[in-house]
């Protein structure tokens, strides 16, 4: 469906486990062919699984059942390109979650017109929905 409607899409939201394709394959296809942000949904909240999805291109990983509070900021993912998101994750991985404050992440990302508030909002959305704040990032 995304291939057929690529010009009409701004965002892809999908389950990790599908009948005819797994989430990693979807992330690969969307990342290579469409450069769209992808939000993955699953009941599996293991840190290793969450980080694997994120490092393979998911913009965010939400745990089912989804709550309305988690959906309030999803619109922000439309304005974050895959490249911008990868810079964000790379900066957070480099600094570590305990030292990944918006100002330092912004400096590492080095993106014109991106603000500290943009990064702070992204941090809040990213890490309040699926990952405990004590998680340490590993390169995958």
mmCIF file of C-alpha atoms in Angstrom:
data_model
loop_
_atom_site.group_PDB
_atom_site.id
_atom_site.type_symbol
_atom_site.label_atom_id
_atom_site.label_comp_id
_atom_site.label_asym_id
_atom_site.label_seq_id
_atom_site.Cartn_x
_atom_site.Cartn_y
_atom_site.Cartn_z
ATOM 1 C CA UNK A 1 0.000 0.000 0.000
ATOM 2 C CA UNK A 2 2.722 2.581 0.778
ATOM 3 C CA UNK A 3 4.370 1.971 -2.610
ATOM 4 C CA UNK A 4 1.122 2.593 -4.469
ATOM 5 C CA UNK A 5 0.315 5.767 -2.496
ATOM 6 C CA UNK A 6 3.775 7.151 -1.753
ATOM 7 C CA UNK A 7 2.898 10.686 -2.922
ATOM 8 C CA UNK A 8 -0.065 10.840 -0.556
ATOM 9 C CA UNK A 9 1.765 9.683 2.589
ATOM 10 C CA UNK A 10 3.581 11.733 5.203
ATOM 11 C CA UNK A 11 3.932 9.007 7.825
ATOM 12 C CA UNK A 12 3.661 5.201 8.108
ATOM 13 C CA UNK A 13 2.259 3.562 11.255
ATOM 14 C CA UNK A 14 2.554 -0.220 11.349
ATOM 15 C CA UNK A 15 2.621 -3.198 13.649
ATOM 16 C CA UNK A 16 5.908 -5.035 14.068
ATOM 17 C CA UNK A 17 4.297 -8.398 13.396
ATOM 18 C CA UNK A 18 2.261 -8.640 10.194
ATOM 19 C CA UNK A 19 0.981 -11.648 8.283
ATOM 20 C CA UNK A 20 2.978 -11.160 5.088
ATOM 21 C CA UNK A 21 5.985 -9.084 6.237
ATOM 22 C CA UNK A 22 7.891 -8.371 9.411
ATOM 23 C CA UNK A 23 8.564 -4.883 10.724
ATOM 24 C CA UNK A 24 12.250 -4.932 9.762
ATOM 25 C CA UNK A 25 11.421 -5.613 6.117
ATOM 26 C CA UNK A 26 8.884 -2.781 6.128
ATOM 27 C CA UNK A 27 11.427 -0.407 7.661
ATOM 28 C CA UNK A 28 13.946 -1.400 4.998
ATOM 29 C CA UNK A 29 11.497 -0.871 2.132
ATOM 30 C CA UNK A 30 10.128 2.431 3.398
ATOM 31 C CA UNK A 31 13.599 3.722 4.246
ATOM 32 C CA UNK A 32 15.115 2.808 0.887
ATOM 33 C CA UNK A 33 12.213 3.688 -1.363
ATOM 34 C CA UNK A 34 10.228 6.452 0.300
ATOM 35 C CA UNK A 35 12.182 8.266 3.012
ATOM 36 C CA UNK A 36 9.097 8.450 5.241
ATOM 37 C CA UNK A 37 9.008 8.378 9.044
ATOM 38 C CA UNK A 38 7.751 5.033 10.397
ATOM 39 C CA UNK A 39 6.105 4.462 13.775
ATOM 40 C CA UNK A 40 6.087 0.835 14.891
ATOM 41 C CA UNK A 41 3.557 -0.691 17.303
ATOM 42 C CA UNK A 42 4.023 -3.860 19.363
ATOM 43 C CA UNK A 43 3.283 -5.542 22.665
ATOM 44 C CA UNK A 44 6.993 -6.413 23.021
ATOM 45 C CA UNK A 45 8.638 -3.789 25.212
ATOM 46 C CA UNK A 46 12.040 -5.421 25.619
ATOM 47 C CA UNK A 47 14.740 -2.768 25.344
ATOM 48 C CA UNK A 48 16.756 -4.835 22.858
ATOM 49 C CA UNK A 49 13.748 -5.172 20.527
ATOM 50 C CA UNK A 50 12.837 -1.491 20.824
ATOM 51 C CA UNK A 51 16.380 -0.375 20.055
ATOM 52 C CA UNK A 52 16.658 -2.820 17.143
ATOM 53 C CA UNK A 53 13.543 -1.315 15.541
ATOM 54 C CA UNK A 54 14.749 2.227 16.153
ATOM 55 C CA UNK A 55 18.244 1.606 14.814
ATOM 56 C CA UNK A 56 16.688 0.003 11.729
ATOM 57 C CA UNK A 57 14.766 3.188 10.993
ATOM 58 C CA UNK A 58 11.641 3.362 13.151
ATOM 59 C CA UNK A 59 11.026 6.934 14.292
ATOM 60 C CA UNK A 60 9.228 5.759 17.370
ATOM 61 C CA UNK A 61 8.186 2.474 18.916
ATOM 62 C CA UNK A 62 4.890 2.503 20.796
ATOM 63 C CA UNK A 63 3.723 -0.234 23.116
ATOM 64 C CA UNK A 64 0.236 -1.642 22.677
ATOM 65 C CA UNK A 65 -2.278 -0.826 23.931
ATOM 66 C CA UNK A 66 -1.740 2.738 22.775
ATOM 67 C CA UNK A 67 -2.939 5.509 25.082
ATOM 68 C CA UNK A 68 -4.190 8.914 23.969
ATOM 69 C CA UNK A 69 -1.294 10.685 25.722
ATOM 70 C CA UNK A 70 1.115 8.841 23.434
ATOM 71 C CA UNK A 71 -0.733 9.957 20.316
ATOM 72 C CA UNK A 72 -0.761 13.669 21.088
ATOM 73 C CA UNK A 73 2.699 14.345 19.690
ATOM 74 C CA UNK A 74 2.775 11.934 16.756
ATOM 75 C CA UNK A 75 2.285 14.792 14.279
ATOM 76 C CA UNK A 76 5.856 15.852 15.086
ATOM 77 C CA UNK A 77 7.168 12.776 13.293
ATOM 78 C CA UNK A 78 5.894 14.082 9.989
ATOM 79 C CA UNK A 79 8.340 16.981 10.089
ATOM 80 C CA UNK A 80 11.357 14.862 11.083
ATOM 81 C CA UNK A 81 12.946 13.300 8.021
ATOM 82 C CA UNK A 82 14.608 9.906 8.302
ATOM 83 C CA UNK A 83 18.015 11.591 7.952
ATOM 84 C CA UNK A 84 17.243 14.089 10.718
ATOM 85 C CA UNK A 85 15.992 11.295 12.953
ATOM 86 C CA UNK A 86 19.155 9.263 12.358
ATOM 87 C CA UNK A 87 21.258 12.277 13.348
ATOM 88 C CA UNK A 88 19.181 12.561 16.516
ATOM 89 C CA UNK A 89 19.629 8.874 17.420
ATOM 90 C CA UNK A 90 23.334 9.026 16.591
ATOM 91 C CA UNK A 91 23.787 12.032 18.890
ATOM 92 C CA UNK A 92 21.859 10.362 21.728
ATOM 93 C CA UNK A 93 23.881 7.156 21.268
ATOM 94 C CA UNK A 94 27.119 9.140 21.278
ATOM 95 C CA UNK A 95 26.275 11.059 24.444
ATOM 96 C CA UNK A 96 24.387 8.323 26.271
ATOM 97 C CA UNK A 97 20.862 8.717 27.579
ATOM 98 C CA UNK A 98 22.052 10.144 30.907
ATOM 99 C CA UNK A 99 24.038 12.941 29.214
ATOM 100 C CA UNK A 100 21.787 13.414 26.197
ATOM 101 C CA UNK A 101 20.425 16.838 27.022
ATOM 102 C CA UNK A 102 18.838 18.928 24.250
ATOM 103 C CA UNK A 103 21.644 21.503 24.046
ATOM 104 C CA UNK A 104 24.385 18.879 23.591
ATOM 105 C CA UNK A 105 22.294 16.808 21.164
ATOM 106 C CA UNK A 106 21.590 19.940 19.108
ATOM 107 C CA UNK A 107 25.309 20.754 18.971
ATOM 108 C CA UNK A 108 26.173 17.244 17.750
ATOM 109 C CA UNK A 109 23.368 17.201 15.197
ATOM 110 C CA UNK A 110 24.546 20.527 13.728
ATOM 111 C CA UNK A 111 21.352 21.136 11.735
ATOM 112 C CA UNK A 112 20.496 24.647 10.595
ATOM 113 C CA UNK A 113 17.191 26.023 11.954
ATOM 114 C CA UNK A 114 16.689 23.088 14.350
ATOM 115 C CA UNK A 115 16.027 24.480 17.837
ATOM 116 C CA UNK A 116 16.712 23.260 21.329
ATOM 117 C CA UNK A 117 12.944 23.101 21.798
ATOM 118 C CA UNK A 118 12.594 20.807 18.761
ATOM 119 C CA UNK A 119 15.170 18.447 20.241
ATOM 120 C CA UNK A 120 13.677 18.644 23.753
ATOM 121 C CA UNK A 121 10.245 17.803 22.385
ATOM 122 C CA UNK A 122 11.661 14.897 20.401
ATOM 123 C CA UNK A 123 13.447 13.553 23.489
ATOM 124 C CA UNK A 124 10.246 13.735 25.478
ATOM 125 C CA UNK A 125 8.213 11.962 22.811
ATOM 126 C CA UNK A 126 10.863 9.367 22.116
ATOM 127 C CA UNK A 127 11.716 8.310 25.606
ATOM 128 C CA UNK A 128 8.478 8.819 27.472
ATOM 129 C CA UNK A 129 6.563 6.359 25.287
ATOM 130 C CA UNK A 130 8.638 3.205 25.194
ATOM 131 C CA UNK A 131 11.995 3.276 26.936
ATOM 132 C CA UNK A 132 12.673 3.743 30.649
ATOM 133 C CA UNK A 133 14.965 6.700 31.262
ATOM 134 C CA UNK A 134 17.666 4.475 32.756
ATOM 135 C CA UNK A 135 18.283 2.587 29.504
ATOM 136 C CA UNK A 136 21.775 2.739 28.085
ATOM 137 C CA UNK A 137 22.081 2.824 24.312
ATOM 138 C CA UNK A 138 24.278 0.385 22.455
ATOM 139 C CA UNK A 139 25.396 0.582 18.866
ATOM 140 C CA UNK A 140 23.653 -2.162 16.905
#
